[in-house]
Amino acid sequence: MSDEQPDYSKLPLEERLVHKVWKARLEAYQEITKDFEKSPNEESDVFTPFLSNPELFKKIVTDSNVVAQESGIAALNAFLEFGGPRGAMKLRSQVVTGLCEKGLSSSRAGTKQKTIDALLWLIELDIPDPVIEQMIPSLSARLPKLVSGTVKALADIYTAFGAQTISPKLVLPSLPKLFSHADRTVRAETSNLTVELYKWMGPALEQVLFAELKPVQQKDLAAAFEKVKDDKPTQTRLLRSQREAMESQTAQKESNNEGADDDIVMGDTEEAGQLDAYDLMDPVDVLSKMPTDLATKIAAPKWKDRLDVMNEVHQAINVIKLADDDYLELVRIFAKCLKDVNIQVASVAANCIDCLAKGLRKKFHKYYQIVLNPLLERSKEKKQSVLDALNGALDAVFESTSLSDILTDTLEAMKHKTPQVRLASSQYLIRCLKETKTAPTKPEIESIITTSIKLVGDTLPGVRTNGFEVVGTLMKITGERELNPYLEKVDDIKKNKIKEFYDVAEVKSKVTAPKPKAAAPSKPTSSTSSSKTPSKAASIKRKSLVAPKASSISKSTLGSTSSLQQKKKPLTGSSTIPSKRGPTSPLKNDPASTRIGALGNRGLTGRSLQSSTSSTLNNVPSIKQDSGLNDAERAELEDLRIQKQSWLKEREKLNWQVQESIAESSRLMTEIQTISNNSDRLNEQHTNDVMTIKSKETQLQRANSDLEISRLKISQLESEIMLLKKQRSSTMNTFSTSNGLDLSSSSSLENERPRQYAPLQESNGVRSSVNSEFSAKSPTLDNIDQKVGNLSIDNDQKENNGLSRTMLDTNDESWRRAAEVTSQLKARIEKMKAKSRNTNNIPSSSGYRS
């Protein structure tokens, strides 16, 4: 009994789905799969338990047994396929994470494929973004096989549904990290996913992705992209919403006998084309990255400082998508820098305008008037790098505006006195005419052809060539007949030149396209009128009135005319000829009265429908006749409306310019006031500086004067000292001569004095007193020399100057005393000489030896 397998089929289905034995769960999964496949419709009761309890499938897809798990995921696929969108919406949040973690990382190939099929069903039945968002965290998992399985699943999803259906914006931020993954399989699967995205996105993927990759990775991807650049991807699997829209469109086409389902699908996929990188990027706030003192740095006197800050600004705004913000002040700064004397600053400013216009696109429309004229005016530069930057900015401005917006300023620049400006502006107009998707209006055509005809006769060959090309490109848009009246005065040689450019021109818009549609309904109108009207001449006259305006009649007018014709067809056989001829022939014979009658009562539609009889049938032909004349009137009205629109645009432009002028005036007044305040402050500071300088100069003059006086006084003192020294030396010489001493110098005198006069001091008191007197007086002269040497001539220290004056006064007194001492000394010397003579007469017995 133990070898027999237990029978789990007797257990309830709910118990078997969560049974601890995997074989019981396996049988339950297989059973519900068959039930789903046999269900009659999406409202069947077999789906109810799982719709009411979505967590059942959460446990099923993460079954611990790999065999049971594969069967459980197959059951999920059956549930999604036959249960419809309602089941997908209920289960999506419960099963996607489990499918990624347990299904995509499984070692069984069948489990992986069934998991990918389940993800495809979840995307098809609802919307793709929630599924992709739940798959993204698995790209950062630690398990390499889970990461590689998720990347492969994403590649299969984009292959099936395409990048137009599922935005790559959710996946792109994770690609650089995946390319740096340590696992080789992850990198290979990431490369496959990137190549698949490139098929749909084209060069836009390189703009978004390559900036964050290493050069080696860029090189490998570029080589892989080169192999598939010509491949046209096709969406192989449609969302449920797309399929329903396709079926309704197919039914409508079949009812009109136009096309089939296959043609519609292929047309949609081919029309989708490549994605735009702008739509895949998040907007960047660049105003917060601008330097706080940008206006001050832009006004710096050194061009290198201005260039550095402009390069900093260009680096900040060089992003794919800019946040919608107020860039008015920044645009004004760029317009100001376009007029800078340095061409490098102007070139960088043009690059900044290019980045700003491409980053804002249509949101740049409100700023284009500020920069368009400066760009065209600066195109007088001949350096090619500057012209390339200006042309790039001009093209970016056109992409954010329209031909009508830039036309007026461009035509004015084409009349500029500088040939280089005429050349660059005409080239710009040619590029705009080729790229515009909206054909110019009649007034615009007239203004373009009038200005271009003048360029055809320009003195510069390049300008003449551009004039030919402008006319030829415009002719490609309007057709030859439209421009023939303007080319009557142009000679045949120039016409041939225009015809050459007309033949090779490629444009994206044409005025002549609606003409065949407008001519089709006019034919039955003229034929019925000729059949109903006995007068053949009147019919021809009416046709000539309608034909010239057929090209400008709107589609709504044509529709109303055709509806009137359909209503009038049953009445042609029942009405008699007199009843038709009565009201129609006077209107046909007198178009002027018809025009007055049409406008005299209530405008173009207020025409009188009265006839000679009160019969209702008699009024129907008059309505038909009035509708035929209203076509011509409506054509004129269309022209008036077009002119009104152009006038309104011009008025709006003028109002904008007035507002800009007022704002610029207020800004300039503010700058003037600021400059005035700065000037007053600088003047005041200058005055204070001048006063300080004058004060310093006065002090310096005084110091120089004191210095000169001190130097003069010192020179006087030195001369007096020299005189005293001479007198002293002469006195000492005299004294030494009289006493037989050698006093060649004051020092020798002082040194020899004690030794030579010692006997005299011992023997004679008179000689001792003379010697002492001489010794007492001589230090005075030494002190005078010392004080004179210590005199200071520093004019910066007032105390030293005062001390110098005191010393000079003291020295004057010393000189007087010295003079007195000298005179007294001379007298005493004379006396000593007399006494010495008397002493020589003393007898030798006294003990003195002469």
PDB file of N, CA and C in Angstrom, residues 674-725:
ATOM      1  N   THR A 674      21.842 103.663 -11.058  1.00  0.00           N
ATOM      2  CA  THR A 674      22.918 102.965 -10.338  1.00  0.00           C
ATOM      3  C   THR A 674      24.282 103.547 -10.684  1.00  0.00           C
ATOM      4  N   ILE A 675      24.485 103.805 -11.976  1.00  0.00           N
ATOM      5  CA  ILE A 675      25.759 104.391 -12.399  1.00  0.00           C
ATOM      6  C   ILE A 675      25.934 105.784 -11.810  1.00  0.00           C
ATOM      7  N   SER A 676      24.822 106.566 -11.761  1.00  0.00           N
ATOM      8  CA  SER A 676      24.896 107.902 -11.172  1.00  0.00           C
ATOM      9  C   SER A 676      25.282 107.847  -9.702  1.00  0.00           C
ATOM     10  N   ASN A 677      24.660 106.922  -8.974  1.00  0.00           N
ATOM     11  CA  ASN A 677      25.005 106.783  -7.552  1.00  0.00           C
ATOM     12  C   ASN A 677      26.466 106.375  -7.385  1.00  0.00           C
ATOM     13  N   ASN A 678      26.898 105.444  -8.216  1.00  0.00           N
ATOM     14  CA  ASN A 678      28.300 105.038  -8.138  1.00  0.00           C
ATOM     15  C   ASN A 678      29.239 106.186  -8.479  1.00  0.00           C
ATOM     16  N   SER A 679      28.816 107.001  -9.465  1.00  0.00           N
ATOM     17  CA  SER A 679      29.641 108.148  -9.849  1.00  0.00           C
ATOM     18  C   SER A 679      29.744 109.160  -8.710  1.00  0.00           C
ATOM     19  N   ASP A 680      28.606 109.434  -8.052  1.00  0.00           N
ATOM     20  CA  ASP A 680      28.648 110.366  -6.912  1.00  0.00           C
ATOM     21  C   ASP A 680      29.547 109.835  -5.808  1.00  0.00           C
ATOM     22  N   ARG A 681      29.420 108.559  -5.540  1.00  0.00           N
ATOM     23  CA  ARG A 681      30.257 107.973  -4.496  1.00  0.00           C
ATOM     24  C   ARG A 681      31.732 108.043  -4.862  1.00  0.00           C
ATOM     25  N   LEU A 682      32.032 107.759  -6.131  1.00  0.00           N
ATOM     26  CA  LEU A 682      33.427 107.817  -6.570  1.00  0.00           C
ATOM     27  C   LEU A 682      33.965 109.247  -6.552  1.00  0.00           C
ATOM     28  N   ASN A 683      33.102 110.219  -6.927  1.00  0.00           N
ATOM     29  CA  ASN A 683      33.535 111.626  -6.881  1.00  0.00           C
ATOM     30  C   ASN A 683      33.846 112.063  -5.454  1.00  0.00           C
ATOM     31  N   GLU A 684      32.983 111.664  -4.533  1.00  0.00           N
ATOM     32  CA  GLU A 684      33.224 112.010  -3.141  1.00  0.00           C
ATOM     33  C   GLU A 684      34.516 111.369  -2.632  1.00  0.00           C
ATOM     34  N   GLN A 685      34.695 110.111  -2.986  1.00  0.00           N
ATOM     35  CA  GLN A 685      35.927 109.440  -2.577  1.00  0.00           C
ATOM     36  C   GLN A 685      37.150 110.099  -3.211  1.00  0.00           C
ATOM     37  N   HIS A 686      37.005 110.522  -4.478  1.00  0.00           N
ATOM     38  CA  HIS A 686      38.109 111.195  -5.153  1.00  0.00           C
ATOM     39  C   HIS A 686      38.453 112.520  -4.468  1.00  0.00           C
ATOM     40  N   THR A 687      37.410 113.270  -4.081  1.00  0.00           N
ATOM     41  CA  THR A 687      37.652 114.534  -3.384  1.00  0.00           C
ATOM     42  C   THR A 687      38.398 114.320  -2.073  1.00  0.00           C
ATOM     43  N   ASN A 688      37.971 113.318  -1.324  1.00  0.00           N
ATOM     44  CA  ASN A 688      38.660 113.015  -0.058  1.00  0.00           C
ATOM     45  C   ASN A 688      40.112 112.613  -0.306  1.00  0.00           C
ATOM     46  N   ASP A 689      40.313 111.826  -1.363  1.00  0.00           N
ATOM     47  CA  ASP A 689      41.681 111.427  -1.676  1.00  0.00           C
ATOM     48  C   ASP A 689      42.541 112.627  -2.059  1.00  0.00           C
ATOM     49  N   VAL A 690      41.965 113.560  -2.839  1.00  0.00           N
ATOM     50  CA  VAL A 690      42.719 114.757  -3.227  1.00  0.00           C
ATOM     51  C   VAL A 690      43.085 115.591  -2.006  1.00  0.00           C
ATOM     52  N   MET A 691      42.102 115.750  -1.076  1.00  0.00           N
ATOM     53  CA  MET A 691      42.386 116.518   0.140  1.00  0.00           C
ATOM     54  C   MET A 691      43.482 115.845   0.965  1.00  0.00           C
ATOM     55  N   THR A 692      43.418 114.537   1.061  1.00  0.00           N
ATOM     56  CA  THR A 692      44.460 113.814   1.810  1.00  0.00           C
ATOM     57  C   THR A 692      45.818 113.974   1.159  1.00  0.00           C
ATOM     58  N   ILE A 693      45.847 113.908  -0.162  1.00  0.00           N
ATOM     59  CA  ILE A 693      47.118 114.070  -0.877  1.00  0.00           C
ATOM     60  C   ILE A 693      47.686 115.470  -0.666  1.00  0.00           C
ATOM     61  N   LYS A 694      46.801 116.475  -0.735  1.00  0.00           N
ATOM     62  CA  LYS A 694      47.273 117.851  -0.523  1.00  0.00           C
ATOM     63  C   LYS A 694      47.811 118.039   0.891  1.00  0.00           C
ATOM     64  N   SER A 695      47.126 117.431   1.873  1.00  0.00           N
ATOM     65  CA  SER A 695      47.609 117.532   3.252  1.00  0.00           C
ATOM     66  C   SER A 695      48.985 116.891   3.399  1.00  0.00           C
ATOM     67  N   LYS A 696      49.137 115.729   2.789  1.00  0.00           N
ATOM     68  CA  LYS A 696      50.438 115.057   2.846  1.00  0.00           C
ATOM     69  C   LYS A 696      51.515 115.892   2.152  1.00  0.00           C
ATOM     70  N   GLU A 697      51.145 116.511   1.013  1.00  0.00           N
ATOM     71  CA  GLU A 697      52.121 117.349   0.319  1.00  0.00           C
ATOM     72  C   GLU A 697      52.543 118.544   1.158  1.00  0.00           C
ATOM     73  N   THR A 698      51.563 119.150   1.872  1.00  0.00           N
ATOM     74  CA  THR A 698      51.896 120.284   2.751  1.00  0.00           C
ATOM     75  C   THR A 698      52.851 119.853   3.854  1.00  0.00           C
ATOM     76  N   GLN A 699      52.540 118.713   4.461  1.00  0.00           N
ATOM     77  CA  GLN A 699      53.432 118.207   5.495  1.00  0.00           C
ATOM     78  C   GLN A 699      54.826 117.917   4.954  1.00  0.00           C
ATOM     79  N   LEU A 700      54.868 117.381   3.754  1.00  0.00           N
ATOM     80  CA  LEU A 700      56.150 117.082   3.147  1.00  0.00           C
ATOM     81  C   LEU A 700      56.948 118.355   2.859  1.00  0.00           C
ATOM     82  N   GLN A 701      56.241 119.401   2.381  1.00  0.00           N
ATOM     83  CA  GLN A 701      56.926 120.675   2.129  1.00  0.00           C
ATOM     84  C   GLN A 701      57.483 121.272   3.414  1.00  0.00           C
ATOM     85  N   ARG A 702      56.674 121.199   4.464  1.00  0.00           N
ATOM     86  CA  ARG A 702      57.165 121.703   5.755  1.00  0.00           C
ATOM     87  C   ARG A 702      58.384 120.915   6.215  1.00  0.00           C
ATOM     88  N   ALA A 703      58.319 119.605   6.080  1.00  0.00           N
ATOM     89  CA  ALA A 703      59.451 118.794   6.502  1.00  0.00           C
ATOM     90  C   ALA A 703      60.688 119.102   5.679  1.00  0.00           C
ATOM     91  N   ASN A 704      60.502 119.298   4.368  1.00  0.00           N
ATOM     92  CA  ASN A 704      61.641 119.661   3.525  1.00  0.00           C
ATOM     93  C   ASN A 704      62.226 121.014   3.915  1.00  0.00           C
ATOM     94  N   SER A 705      61.343 121.948   4.264  1.00  0.00           N
ATOM     95  CA  SER A 705      61.826 123.276   4.704  1.00  0.00           C
ATOM     96  C   SER A 705      62.622 123.171   5.992  1.00  0.00           C
ATOM     97  N   ASP A 706      62.077 122.414   6.952  1.00  0.00           N
ATOM     98  CA  ASP A 706      62.825 122.222   8.209  1.00  0.00           C
ATOM     99  C   ASP A 706      64.153 121.529   7.944  1.00  0.00           C
ATOM    100  N   LEU A 707      64.156 120.596   6.996  1.00  0.00           N
ATOM    101  CA  LEU A 707      65.397 119.908   6.680  1.00  0.00           C
ATOM    102  C   LEU A 707      66.428 120.851   6.100  1.00  0.00           C
ATOM    103  N   GLU A 708      66.002 121.740   5.212  1.00  0.00           N
ATOM    104  CA  GLU A 708      66.939 122.702   4.626  1.00  0.00           C
ATOM    105  C   GLU A 708      67.489 123.644   5.687  1.00  0.00           C
ATOM    106  N   ILE A 709      66.613 124.109   6.605  1.00  0.00           N
ATOM    107  CA  ILE A 709      67.080 125.000   7.674  1.00  0.00           C
ATOM    108  C   ILE A 709      68.084 124.293   8.556  1.00  0.00           C
ATOM    109  N   SER A 710      67.796 123.023   8.890  1.00  0.00           N
ATOM    110  CA  SER A 710      68.711 122.268   9.738  1.00  0.00           C
ATOM    111  C   SER A 710      70.048 122.068   9.059  1.00  0.00           C
ATOM    112  N   ARG A 711      69.984 121.745   7.742  1.00  0.00           N
ATOM    113  CA  ARG A 711      71.235 121.555   7.026  1.00  0.00           C
ATOM    114  C   ARG A 711      72.055 122.844   6.969  1.00  0.00           C
ATOM    115  N   LEU A 712      71.381 123.979   6.759  1.00  0.00           N
ATOM    116  CA  LEU A 712      72.084 125.269   6.739  1.00  0.00           C
ATOM    117  C   LEU A 712      72.725 125.574   8.078  1.00  0.00           C
ATOM    118  N   LYS A 713      71.963 125.306   9.144  1.00  0.00           N
ATOM    119  CA  LYS A 713      72.485 125.567  10.489  1.00  0.00           C
ATOM    120  C   LYS A 713      73.687 124.672  10.790  1.00  0.00           C
ATOM    121  N   ILE A 714      73.574 123.426  10.357  1.00  0.00           N
ATOM    122  CA  ILE A 714      74.679 122.488  10.584  1.00  0.00           C
ATOM    123  C   ILE A 714      75.921 122.935   9.836  1.00  0.00           C
ATOM    124  N   SER A 715      75.717 123.381   8.590  1.00  0.00           N
ATOM    125  CA  SER A 715      76.891 123.861   7.833  1.00  0.00           C
ATOM    126  C   SER A 715      77.541 125.060   8.497  1.00  0.00           C
ATOM    127  N   GLN A 716      76.698 125.966   9.043  1.00  0.00           N
ATOM    128  CA  GLN A 716      77.260 127.125   9.766  1.00  0.00           C
ATOM    129  C   GLN A 716      78.049 126.683  10.984  1.00  0.00           C
ATOM    130  N   LEU A 717      77.454 125.753  11.732  1.00  0.00           N
ATOM    131  CA  LEU A 717      78.134 125.273  12.932  1.00  0.00           C
ATOM    132  C   LEU A 717      79.449 124.575  12.583  1.00  0.00           C
ATOM    133  N   GLU A 718      79.406 123.785  11.485  1.00  0.00           N
ATOM    134  CA  GLU A 718      80.638 123.095  11.085  1.00  0.00           C
ATOM    135  C   GLU A 718      81.735 124.099  10.724  1.00  0.00           C
ATOM    136  N   SER A 719      81.318 125.172  10.035  1.00  0.00           N
ATOM    137  CA  SER A 719      82.340 126.209   9.693  1.00  0.00           C
ATOM    138  C   SER A 719      82.880 126.887  10.931  1.00  0.00           C
ATOM    139  N   GLU A 720      81.987 127.159  11.889  1.00  0.00           N
ATOM    140  CA  GLU A 720      82.460 127.778  13.125  1.00  0.00           C
ATOM    141  C   GLU A 720      83.371 126.837  13.904  1.00  0.00           C
ATOM    142  N   ILE A 721      82.985 125.545  13.894  1.00  0.00           N
ATOM    143  CA  ILE A 721      83.835 124.566  14.592  1.00  0.00           C
ATOM    144  C   ILE A 721      85.213 124.515  13.960  1.00  0.00           C
ATOM    145  N   MET A 722      85.237 124.507  12.632  1.00  0.00           N
ATOM    146  CA  MET A 722      86.534 124.485  11.959  1.00  0.00           C
ATOM    147  C   MET A 722      87.345 125.716  12.299  1.00  0.00           C
ATOM    148  N   LEU A 723      86.637 126.848  12.383  1.00  0.00           N
ATOM    149  CA  LEU A 723      87.341 128.080  12.750  1.00  0.00           C
ATOM    150  C   LEU A 723      87.924 127.998  14.158  1.00  0.00           C
ATOM    151  N   LEU A 724      87.111 127.478  15.101  1.00  0.00           N
ATOM    152  CA  LEU A 724      87.572 127.339  16.483  1.00  0.00           C
ATOM    153  C   LEU A 724      88.743 126.372  16.571  1.00  0.00           C
ATOM    154  N   LYS A 725      88.603 125.280  15.784  1.00  0.00           N
ATOM    155  CA  LYS A 725      89.709 124.325  15.801  1.00  0.00           C
ATOM    156  C   LYS A 725      91.004 124.965  15.308  1.00  0.00           C
TER     157      LYS A 725
END
